Short mmCIF file of C-alpha atoms and ligand atoms in Angstrom, two decimals:
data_model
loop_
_atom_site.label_atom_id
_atom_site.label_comp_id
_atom_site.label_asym_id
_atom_site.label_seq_id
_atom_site.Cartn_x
_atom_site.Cartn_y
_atom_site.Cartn_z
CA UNK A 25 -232.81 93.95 -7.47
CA UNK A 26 -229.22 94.67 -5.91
CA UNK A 27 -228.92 92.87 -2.96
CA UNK A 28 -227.96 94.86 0.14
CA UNK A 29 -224.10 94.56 0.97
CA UNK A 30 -224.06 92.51 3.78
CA UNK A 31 -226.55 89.87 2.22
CA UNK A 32 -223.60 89.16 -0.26
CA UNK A 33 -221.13 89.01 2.20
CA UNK A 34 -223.51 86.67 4.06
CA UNK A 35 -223.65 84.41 0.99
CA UNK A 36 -219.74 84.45 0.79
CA UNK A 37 -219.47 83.17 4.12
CA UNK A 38 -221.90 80.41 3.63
CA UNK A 39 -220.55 79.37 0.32
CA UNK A 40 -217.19 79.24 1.27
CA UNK A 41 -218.08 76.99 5.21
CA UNK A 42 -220.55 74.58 3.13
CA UNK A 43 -217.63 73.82 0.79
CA UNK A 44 -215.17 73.22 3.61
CA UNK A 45 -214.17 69.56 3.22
CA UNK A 46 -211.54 68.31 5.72
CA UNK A 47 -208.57 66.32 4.07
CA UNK A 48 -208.22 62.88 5.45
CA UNK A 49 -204.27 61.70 7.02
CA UNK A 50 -204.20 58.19 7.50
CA UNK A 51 -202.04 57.83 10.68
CA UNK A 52 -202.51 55.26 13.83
CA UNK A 53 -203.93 56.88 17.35
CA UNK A 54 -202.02 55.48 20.29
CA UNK A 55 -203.66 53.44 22.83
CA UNK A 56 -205.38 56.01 25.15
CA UNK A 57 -204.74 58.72 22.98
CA UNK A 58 -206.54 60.28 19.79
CA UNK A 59 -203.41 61.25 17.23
CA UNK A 60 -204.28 65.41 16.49
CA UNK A 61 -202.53 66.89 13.53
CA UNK A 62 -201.51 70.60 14.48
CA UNK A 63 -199.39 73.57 12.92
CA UNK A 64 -198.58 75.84 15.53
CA UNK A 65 -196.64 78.72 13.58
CA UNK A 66 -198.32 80.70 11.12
CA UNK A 67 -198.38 84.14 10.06
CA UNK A 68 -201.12 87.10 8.90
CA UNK A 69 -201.47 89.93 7.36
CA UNK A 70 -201.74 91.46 10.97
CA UNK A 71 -197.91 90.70 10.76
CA UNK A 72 -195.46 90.26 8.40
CA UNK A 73 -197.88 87.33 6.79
CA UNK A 74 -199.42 88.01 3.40
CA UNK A 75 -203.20 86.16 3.94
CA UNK A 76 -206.04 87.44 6.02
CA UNK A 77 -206.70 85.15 9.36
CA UNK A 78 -209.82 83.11 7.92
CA UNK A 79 -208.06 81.99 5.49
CA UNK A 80 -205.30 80.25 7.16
CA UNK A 81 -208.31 78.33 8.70
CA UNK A 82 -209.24 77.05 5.38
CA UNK A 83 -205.83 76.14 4.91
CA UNK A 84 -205.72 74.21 7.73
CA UNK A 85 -208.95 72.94 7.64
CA UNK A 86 -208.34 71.76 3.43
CA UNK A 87 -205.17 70.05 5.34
CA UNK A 88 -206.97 67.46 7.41
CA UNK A 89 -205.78 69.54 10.63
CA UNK A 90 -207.25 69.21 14.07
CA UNK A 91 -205.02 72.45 15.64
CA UNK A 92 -203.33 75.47 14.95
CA UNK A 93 -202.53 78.52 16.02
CA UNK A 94 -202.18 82.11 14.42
CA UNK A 95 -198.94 83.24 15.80
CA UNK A 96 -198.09 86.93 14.68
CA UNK A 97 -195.08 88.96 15.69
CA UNK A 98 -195.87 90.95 18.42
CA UNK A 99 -192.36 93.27 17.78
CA UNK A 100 -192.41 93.19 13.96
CA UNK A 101 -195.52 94.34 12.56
CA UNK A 102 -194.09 96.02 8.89
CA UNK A 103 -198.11 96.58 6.96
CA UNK A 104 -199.13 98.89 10.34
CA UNK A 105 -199.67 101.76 7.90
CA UNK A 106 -202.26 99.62 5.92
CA UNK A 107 -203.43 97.33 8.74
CA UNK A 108 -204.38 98.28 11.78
CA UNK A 109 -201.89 96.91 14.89
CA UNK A 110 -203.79 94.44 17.09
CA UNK A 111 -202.39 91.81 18.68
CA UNK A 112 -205.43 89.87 19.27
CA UNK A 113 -206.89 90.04 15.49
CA UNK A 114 -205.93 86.63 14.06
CA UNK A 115 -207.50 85.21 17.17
CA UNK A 116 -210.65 87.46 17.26
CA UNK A 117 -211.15 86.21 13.69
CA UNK A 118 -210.97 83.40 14.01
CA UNK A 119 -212.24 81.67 17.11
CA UNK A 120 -216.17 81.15 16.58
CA UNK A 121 -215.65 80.16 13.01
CA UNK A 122 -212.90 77.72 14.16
CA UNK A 123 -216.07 76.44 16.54
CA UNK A 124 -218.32 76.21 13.30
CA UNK A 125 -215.69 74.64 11.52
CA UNK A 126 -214.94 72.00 13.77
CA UNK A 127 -211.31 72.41 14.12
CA UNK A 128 -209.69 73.74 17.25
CA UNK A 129 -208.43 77.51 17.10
CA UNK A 130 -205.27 78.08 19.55
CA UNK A 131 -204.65 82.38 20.82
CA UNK A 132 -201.08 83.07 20.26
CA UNK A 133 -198.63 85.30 19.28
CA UNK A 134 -194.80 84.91 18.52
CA UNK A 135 -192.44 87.31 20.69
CA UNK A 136 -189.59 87.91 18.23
CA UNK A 137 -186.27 88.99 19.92
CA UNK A 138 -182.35 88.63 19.57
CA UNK A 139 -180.78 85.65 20.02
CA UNK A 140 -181.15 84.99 23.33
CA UNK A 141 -183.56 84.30 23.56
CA UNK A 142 -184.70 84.16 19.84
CA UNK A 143 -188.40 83.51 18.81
CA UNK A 144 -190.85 82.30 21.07
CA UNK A 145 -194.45 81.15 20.33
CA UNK A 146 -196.52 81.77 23.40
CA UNK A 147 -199.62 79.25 22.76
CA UNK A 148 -203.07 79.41 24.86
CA UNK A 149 -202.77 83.02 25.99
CA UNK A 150 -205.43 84.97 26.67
CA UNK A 151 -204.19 88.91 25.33
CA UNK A 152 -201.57 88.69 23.41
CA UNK A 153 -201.24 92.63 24.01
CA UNK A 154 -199.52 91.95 28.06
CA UNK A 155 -196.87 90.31 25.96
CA UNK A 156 -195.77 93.87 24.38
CA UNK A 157 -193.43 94.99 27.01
CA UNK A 158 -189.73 95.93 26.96
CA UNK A 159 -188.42 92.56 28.56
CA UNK A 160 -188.20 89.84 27.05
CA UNK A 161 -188.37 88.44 30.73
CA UNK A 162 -191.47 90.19 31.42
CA UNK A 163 -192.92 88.94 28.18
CA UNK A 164 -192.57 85.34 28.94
CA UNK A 165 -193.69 85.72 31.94
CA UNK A 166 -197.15 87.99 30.86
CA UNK A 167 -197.54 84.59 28.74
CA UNK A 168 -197.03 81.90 31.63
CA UNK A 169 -199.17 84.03 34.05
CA UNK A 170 -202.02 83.61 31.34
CA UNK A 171 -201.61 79.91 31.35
CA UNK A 172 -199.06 80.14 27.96
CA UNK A 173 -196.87 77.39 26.55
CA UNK A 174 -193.88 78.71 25.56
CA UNK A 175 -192.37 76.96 22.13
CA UNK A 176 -189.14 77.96 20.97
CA UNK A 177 -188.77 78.38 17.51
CA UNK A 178 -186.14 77.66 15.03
CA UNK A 179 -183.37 77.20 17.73
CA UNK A 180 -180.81 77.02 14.83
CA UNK A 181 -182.08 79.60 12.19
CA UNK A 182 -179.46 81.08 10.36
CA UNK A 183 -180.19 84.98 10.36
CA UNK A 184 -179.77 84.12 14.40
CA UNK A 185 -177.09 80.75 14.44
CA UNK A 186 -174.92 81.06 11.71
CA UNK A 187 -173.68 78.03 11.61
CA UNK A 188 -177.08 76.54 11.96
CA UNK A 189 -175.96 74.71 15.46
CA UNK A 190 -178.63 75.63 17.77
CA UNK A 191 -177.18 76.62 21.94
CA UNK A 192 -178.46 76.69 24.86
CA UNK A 193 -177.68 79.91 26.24
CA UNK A 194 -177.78 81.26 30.13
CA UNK A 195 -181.26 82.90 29.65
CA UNK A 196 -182.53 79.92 28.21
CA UNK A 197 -181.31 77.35 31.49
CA UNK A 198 -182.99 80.15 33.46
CA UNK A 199 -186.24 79.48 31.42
CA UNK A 200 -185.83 76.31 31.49
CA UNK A 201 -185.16 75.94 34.91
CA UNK A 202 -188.40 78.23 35.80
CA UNK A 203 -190.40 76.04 33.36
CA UNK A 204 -190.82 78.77 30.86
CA UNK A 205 -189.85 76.50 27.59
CA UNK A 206 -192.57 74.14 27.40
CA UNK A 207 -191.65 72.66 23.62
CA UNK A 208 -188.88 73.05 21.46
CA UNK A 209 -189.43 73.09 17.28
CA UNK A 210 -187.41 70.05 15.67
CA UNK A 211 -188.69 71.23 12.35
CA UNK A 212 -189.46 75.05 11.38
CA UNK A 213 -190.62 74.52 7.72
CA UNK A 214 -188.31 72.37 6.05
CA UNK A 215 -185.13 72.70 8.63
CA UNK A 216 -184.76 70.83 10.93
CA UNK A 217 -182.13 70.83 14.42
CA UNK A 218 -181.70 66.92 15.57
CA UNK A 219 -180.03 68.42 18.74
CA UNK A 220 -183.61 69.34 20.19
CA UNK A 221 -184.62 65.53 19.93
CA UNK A 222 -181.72 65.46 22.77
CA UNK A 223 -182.81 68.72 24.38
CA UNK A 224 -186.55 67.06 24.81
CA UNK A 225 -185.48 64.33 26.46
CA UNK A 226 -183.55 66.20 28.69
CA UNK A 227 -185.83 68.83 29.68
CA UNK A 228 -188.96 66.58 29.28
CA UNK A 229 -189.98 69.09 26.64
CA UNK A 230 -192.78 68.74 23.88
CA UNK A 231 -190.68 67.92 20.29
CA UNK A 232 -192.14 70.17 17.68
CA UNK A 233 -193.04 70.35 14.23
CA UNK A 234 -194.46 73.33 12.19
CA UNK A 235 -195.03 75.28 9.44
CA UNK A 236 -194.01 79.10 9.85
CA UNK A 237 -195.69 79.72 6.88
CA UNK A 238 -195.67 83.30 5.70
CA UNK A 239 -197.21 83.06 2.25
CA UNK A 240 -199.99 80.80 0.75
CA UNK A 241 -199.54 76.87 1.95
CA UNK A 242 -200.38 75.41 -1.36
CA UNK A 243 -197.64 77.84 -2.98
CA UNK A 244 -195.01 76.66 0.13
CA UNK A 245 -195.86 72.68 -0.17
CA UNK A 246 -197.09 72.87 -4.18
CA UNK A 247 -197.86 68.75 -5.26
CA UNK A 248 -196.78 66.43 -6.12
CA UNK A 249 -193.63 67.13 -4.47
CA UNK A 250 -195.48 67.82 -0.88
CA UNK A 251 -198.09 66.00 0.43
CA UNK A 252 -198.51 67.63 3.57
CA UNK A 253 -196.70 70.90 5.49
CA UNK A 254 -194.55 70.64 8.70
CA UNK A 255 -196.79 69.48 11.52
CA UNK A 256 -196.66 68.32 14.65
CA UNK A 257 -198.74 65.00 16.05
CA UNK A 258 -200.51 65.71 19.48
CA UNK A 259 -201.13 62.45 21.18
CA UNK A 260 -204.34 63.78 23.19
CA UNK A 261 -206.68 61.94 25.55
CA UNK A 262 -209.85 63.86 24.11
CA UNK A 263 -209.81 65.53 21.01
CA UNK A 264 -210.53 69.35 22.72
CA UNK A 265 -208.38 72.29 23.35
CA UNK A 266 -207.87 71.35 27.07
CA UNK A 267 -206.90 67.93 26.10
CA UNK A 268 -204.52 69.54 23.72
CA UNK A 269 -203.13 71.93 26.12
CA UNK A 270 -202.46 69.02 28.78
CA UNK A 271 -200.86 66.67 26.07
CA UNK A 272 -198.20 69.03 25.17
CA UNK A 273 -197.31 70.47 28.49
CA UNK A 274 -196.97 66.47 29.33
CA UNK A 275 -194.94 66.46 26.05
CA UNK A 276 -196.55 63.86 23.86
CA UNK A 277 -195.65 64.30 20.43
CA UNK A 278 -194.03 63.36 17.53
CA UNK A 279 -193.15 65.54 14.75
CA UNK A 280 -193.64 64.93 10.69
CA UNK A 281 -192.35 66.71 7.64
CA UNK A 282 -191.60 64.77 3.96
CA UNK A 283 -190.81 61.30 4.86
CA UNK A 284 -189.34 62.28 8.43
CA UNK A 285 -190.95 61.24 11.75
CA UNK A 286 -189.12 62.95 14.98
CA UNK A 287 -189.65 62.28 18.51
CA UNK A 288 -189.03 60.49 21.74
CA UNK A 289 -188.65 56.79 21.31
CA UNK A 290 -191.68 56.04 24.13
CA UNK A 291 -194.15 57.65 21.34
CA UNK A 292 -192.25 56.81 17.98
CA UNK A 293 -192.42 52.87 19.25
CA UNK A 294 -195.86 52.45 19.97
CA UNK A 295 -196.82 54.88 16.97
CA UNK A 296 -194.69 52.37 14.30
CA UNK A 297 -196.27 49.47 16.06
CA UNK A 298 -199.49 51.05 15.48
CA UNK A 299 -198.78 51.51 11.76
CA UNK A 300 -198.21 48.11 10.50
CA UNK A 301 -199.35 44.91 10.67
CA UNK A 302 -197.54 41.74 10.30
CA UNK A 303 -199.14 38.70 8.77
CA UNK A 304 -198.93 35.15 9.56
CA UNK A 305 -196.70 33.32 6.75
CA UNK A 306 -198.92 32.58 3.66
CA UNK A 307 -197.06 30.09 2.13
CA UNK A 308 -193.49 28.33 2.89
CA UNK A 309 -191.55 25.89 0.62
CA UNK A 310 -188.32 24.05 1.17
CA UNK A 311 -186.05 27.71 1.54
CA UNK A 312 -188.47 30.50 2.15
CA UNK A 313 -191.52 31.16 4.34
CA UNK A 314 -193.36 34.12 2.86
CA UNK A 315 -195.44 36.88 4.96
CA UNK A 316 -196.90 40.29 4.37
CA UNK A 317 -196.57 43.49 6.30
CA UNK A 318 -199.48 45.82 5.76
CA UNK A 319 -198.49 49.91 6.04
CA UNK A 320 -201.74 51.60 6.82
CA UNK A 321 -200.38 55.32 7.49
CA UNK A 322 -199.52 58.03 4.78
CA UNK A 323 -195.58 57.55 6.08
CA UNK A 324 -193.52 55.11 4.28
CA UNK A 325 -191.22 53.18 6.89
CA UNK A 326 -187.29 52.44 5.49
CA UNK A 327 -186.46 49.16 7.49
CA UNK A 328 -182.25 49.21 7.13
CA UNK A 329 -179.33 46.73 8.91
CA UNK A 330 -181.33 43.72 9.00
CA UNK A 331 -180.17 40.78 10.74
CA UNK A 332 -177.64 38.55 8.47
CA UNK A 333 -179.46 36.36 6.12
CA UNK A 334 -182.68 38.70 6.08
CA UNK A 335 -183.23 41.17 3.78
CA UNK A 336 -180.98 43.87 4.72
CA UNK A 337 -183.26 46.46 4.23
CA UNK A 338 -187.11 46.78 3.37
CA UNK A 339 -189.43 49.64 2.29
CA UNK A 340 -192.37 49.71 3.60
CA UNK A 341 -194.37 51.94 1.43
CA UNK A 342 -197.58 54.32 2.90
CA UNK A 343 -201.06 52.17 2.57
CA UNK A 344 -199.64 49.47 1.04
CA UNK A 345 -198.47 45.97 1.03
CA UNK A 346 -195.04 44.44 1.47
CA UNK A 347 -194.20 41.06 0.44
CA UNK A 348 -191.37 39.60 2.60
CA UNK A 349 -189.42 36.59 1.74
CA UNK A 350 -187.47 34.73 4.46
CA UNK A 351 -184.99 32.33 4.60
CA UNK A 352 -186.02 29.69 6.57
CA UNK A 353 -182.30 29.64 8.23
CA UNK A 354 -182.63 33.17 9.64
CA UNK A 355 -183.36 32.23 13.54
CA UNK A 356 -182.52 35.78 14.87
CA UNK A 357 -185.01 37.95 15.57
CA UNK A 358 -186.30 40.83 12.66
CA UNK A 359 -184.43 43.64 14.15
CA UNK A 360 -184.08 46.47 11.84
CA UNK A 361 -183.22 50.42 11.83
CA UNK A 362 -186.37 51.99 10.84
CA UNK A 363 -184.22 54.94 8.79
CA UNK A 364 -186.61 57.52 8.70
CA UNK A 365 -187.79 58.06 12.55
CA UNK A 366 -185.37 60.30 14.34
CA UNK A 367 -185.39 59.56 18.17
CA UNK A 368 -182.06 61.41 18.46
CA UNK A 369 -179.15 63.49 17.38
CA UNK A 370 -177.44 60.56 15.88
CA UNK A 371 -180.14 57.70 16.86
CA UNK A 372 -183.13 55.96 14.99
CA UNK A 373 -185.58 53.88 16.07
CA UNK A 374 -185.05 50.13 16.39
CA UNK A 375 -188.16 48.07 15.64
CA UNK A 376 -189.15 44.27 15.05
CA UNK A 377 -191.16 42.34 12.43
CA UNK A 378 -192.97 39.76 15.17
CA UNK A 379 -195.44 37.08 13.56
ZN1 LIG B 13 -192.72 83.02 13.04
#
């Protein structure tokens, strides 16, 4: 017997949630906080994307994420004469199988204008359609009267900055100054603008991290040469959309991409701290003392300039173990440039090997 339509499309759906299976990341929480892994800029078919919405949940989802948000162009929507225009779509899709699924759906939509402004993701709307209005002014401001966080994206794309230096222009202080930039991206795919690790602290704005992705993720990160896409690290006191809604207007993140952490130094210290582990000495003989430091995160840490008569620099490889061999006439502390976390333009961040 031929079974009825929408029993098959029933089975679909079942088949493909029962099969979901979550990707684990191996990175620390910090105290008080639970560590959420989000991607906050992607596109749809309802844009100029080339998936359907529910499947950029099983991206995510495959990706060990805890957030993200569908964040079509509200101004630039090129497949209208195959797909219907609606704002809201990715977001209607979405949102009860993000609930079934366990991973926490965000309503958004990208305003896409000139430089200045630029790009702006407007996160935790409510109708993405208020934001279609002539102003770009009146846009933002449809989005903060709905309780929106406005990220700006890709300060220093190209097609906009062509020399790649991202600028603060006058519309932007007067956003700023009204509160209307809430988070800045660091990275947007695989660029990335060290100036906005400067802007953040200035503006006590969220640092941000994300995808962009227009095509398929596994096709835009392919293995072995990705592990994981863009994302940005929420540092949450519950694990909930309002909890992720108040971390990032409080600005507590950290960004990761390839073997690049990015952030503000108060959350890149405790989150290094929170990665390793530093034995006691093992063993000692008449030169050395010998000690371990255990790496329990998917990040490998590059530990550069140490202190004369240390090893200048160690690698601290992801979920692994590092021998360490000490001279026992190095007195100074084990000060070291941890190479790959960005705390500014020109700055890394400075950590110590205590036992
Ligand atoms: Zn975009």
């Amino acid at each position: 017997m031929k079974k009825p339509a929408f029993l098959l499309l029933l089975t679909a759906i079942i088949c493909l949630t029962a099969n979901g299976q979550r990707k684990i990341i191996n990175l620390p929480d910090l105290p008080g906080y639970v560590t959420m892994k989000c991607d906050f800029h992607m596109h749809t078919v309802f844009s100029d994307g080339n998936v359907w919405p529910s499947y950029r949940l099983s991206e995510a989802l495959r990706d060990g994420l805890d957030a993200f948000a569908i964040t079509d162009h509200i101004e630039y929507t090129p497949k209208k004469a195959y797909v219907p225009v609606d704002l809201n779509a990715g977001w209607k899709i979405i949102e009860s199988l993000a609930k079934e699924n366990n991973i926490i759906a965000v309503h958004a939509a990208e305003i896409t204008r000139d430089m200045p402004p630029g790009h702006l993701n407007a996160l935790f709307i409510q109708d993405a359609s208020l934001l279609a209005v002539d102003s770009v002014y009146n846009a933002i401001e449809a989005a903060v009267k709905q309780g929106g966080f406005i990220l700006w994206n890709h300060p220093g794309w190209k097609s906009q900055e062509p020399d790649g230096i991202p600028k603060i222009y006058d519309l932007h202080k007067k956003l700023l100054k009204n509160g209307w930039i809430n988070g800045i991206e660091f990275f947007n795919d695989s660029e990335f603008y060290p100036l906005v690790l400067e802007w953040c602290k200035q503006y006590n704005l969220a640092v941000m991290g994300n995808s962009d992705v227009h095509g398929i993720i596994s096709e835009s990160y392919p293995e072995p040469e990705y592990t994981h896409r863009p994302m940005t690290l929420v540092f949450a006191k519950e694990r909930t959309s309002a909890g992720l809604k108040e971390a990032l207007f409080a600005g507590r993140t950290l960004v990761w991409f390839g073997n690049t952490l990015g952030g503000r130094e108060e959350y890149a210290k405790p989150f290094f701290y929170r990665s390793i582990s530093v034995g006691k000495p093992y063993f000692d003989n008449l030169r050395n003392i010998y000690f371990e430091v255990t790496n329990k995160t998917d990040i490998p840490f590059y530990l550069v300039n140490g202190p004369a008569g240390a090893p200048a620099s160690i690698t601290l490889n992801a979920n692994a173990i590092t021998r360490i061999v000490l001279s026992k006439k190095v007195t100074a502390p084990l000060v070291y440039d941890v190479k790959n976390i960005m705390t500014g333009d020109s700055a890394v961040l400075k950590a110590e090997l205590k036992f």
